[in-house]
Tab-separated table of C-alpha atoms in Angstrom:
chain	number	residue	atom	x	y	z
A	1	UNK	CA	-105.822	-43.766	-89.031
A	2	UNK	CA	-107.272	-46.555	-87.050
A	3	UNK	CA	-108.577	-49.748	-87.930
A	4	UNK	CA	-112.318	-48.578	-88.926
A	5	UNK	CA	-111.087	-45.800	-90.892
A	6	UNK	CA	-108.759	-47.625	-92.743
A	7	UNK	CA	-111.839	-50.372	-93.897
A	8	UNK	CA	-114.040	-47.715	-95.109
A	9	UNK	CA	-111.111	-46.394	-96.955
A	10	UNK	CA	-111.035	-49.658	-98.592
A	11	UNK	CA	-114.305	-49.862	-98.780
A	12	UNK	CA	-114.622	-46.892	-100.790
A	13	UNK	CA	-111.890	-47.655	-103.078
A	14	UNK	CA	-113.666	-51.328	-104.128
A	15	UNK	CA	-116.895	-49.522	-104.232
A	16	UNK	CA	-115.644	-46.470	-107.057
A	17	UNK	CA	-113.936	-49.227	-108.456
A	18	UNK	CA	-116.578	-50.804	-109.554
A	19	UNK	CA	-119.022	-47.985	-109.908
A	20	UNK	CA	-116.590	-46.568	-112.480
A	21	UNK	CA	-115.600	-49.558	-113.894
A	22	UNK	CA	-112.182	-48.863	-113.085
A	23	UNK	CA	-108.752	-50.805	-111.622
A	24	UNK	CA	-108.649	-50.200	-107.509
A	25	UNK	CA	-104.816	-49.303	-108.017
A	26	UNK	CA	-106.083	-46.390	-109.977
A	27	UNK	CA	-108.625	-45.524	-107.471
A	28	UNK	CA	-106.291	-45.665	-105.204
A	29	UNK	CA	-103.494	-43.185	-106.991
A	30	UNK	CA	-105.688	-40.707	-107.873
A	31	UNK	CA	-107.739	-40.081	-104.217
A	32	UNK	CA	-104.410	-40.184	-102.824
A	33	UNK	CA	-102.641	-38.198	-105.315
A	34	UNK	CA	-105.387	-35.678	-104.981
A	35	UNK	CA	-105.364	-35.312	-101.210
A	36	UNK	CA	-109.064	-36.837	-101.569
A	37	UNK	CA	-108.231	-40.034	-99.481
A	38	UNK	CA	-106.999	-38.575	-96.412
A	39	UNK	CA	-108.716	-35.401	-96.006
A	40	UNK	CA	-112.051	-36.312	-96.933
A	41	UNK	CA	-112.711	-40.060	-97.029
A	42	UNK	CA	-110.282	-40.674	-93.628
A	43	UNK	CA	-111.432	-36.995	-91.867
A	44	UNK	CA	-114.988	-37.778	-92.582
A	45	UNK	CA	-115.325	-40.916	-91.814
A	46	UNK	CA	-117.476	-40.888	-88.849
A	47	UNK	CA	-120.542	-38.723	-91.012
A	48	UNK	CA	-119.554	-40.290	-93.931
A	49	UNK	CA	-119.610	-43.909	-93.107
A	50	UNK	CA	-123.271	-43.791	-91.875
A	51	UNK	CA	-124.607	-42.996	-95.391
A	52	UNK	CA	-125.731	-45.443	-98.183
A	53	UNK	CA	-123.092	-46.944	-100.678
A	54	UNK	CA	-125.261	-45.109	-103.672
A	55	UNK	CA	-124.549	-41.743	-101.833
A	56	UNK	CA	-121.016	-42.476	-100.431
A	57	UNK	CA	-120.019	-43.169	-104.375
A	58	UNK	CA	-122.087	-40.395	-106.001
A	59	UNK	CA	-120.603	-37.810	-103.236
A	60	UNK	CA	-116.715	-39.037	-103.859
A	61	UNK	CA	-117.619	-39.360	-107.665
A	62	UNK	CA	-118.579	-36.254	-107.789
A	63	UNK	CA	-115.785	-34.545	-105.430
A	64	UNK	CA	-113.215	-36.387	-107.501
A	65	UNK	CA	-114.914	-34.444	-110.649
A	66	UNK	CA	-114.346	-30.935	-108.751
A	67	UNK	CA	-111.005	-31.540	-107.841
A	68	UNK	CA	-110.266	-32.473	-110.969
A	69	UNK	CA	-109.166	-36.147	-110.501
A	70	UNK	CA	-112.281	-37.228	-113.121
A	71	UNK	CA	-113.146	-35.920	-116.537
């Protein structure tokens, strides 16, 4: 993981944090738990980065909901 990866990770993590109204430390846990934070937000980083925050979160919100990680 390089440097740019690793800020969007933490990006992402402060941005469903607060789109869910949720602690980061449980953000955290659960994308890496569910293999969500390395294989999708790390791997995809160079599409993913270049979309809005508003899609970014709804995407991951949603992918967190199919892999079961979200009720």
């Amino acid at each position: 993981m390089n440097f740019n990866q690793l800020d969007f990770a933490v990006y992402c993590i402060g941005l469903l944090a607060s789109k869910l109204n949720m602690n980061q430390t449980d953000i955290y846990d659960r994308l890496k738990n569910s293999g969500i934070l390395g294989g999708y937000i790390v791997k995809g980083y160079d599409a993913l980065h270049t979309f809005s925050s508003d899609y970014i979160a709804d995407d991951l919100i949603d992918y967190m909901k199919e892999k079961g990680v979200l009720a």
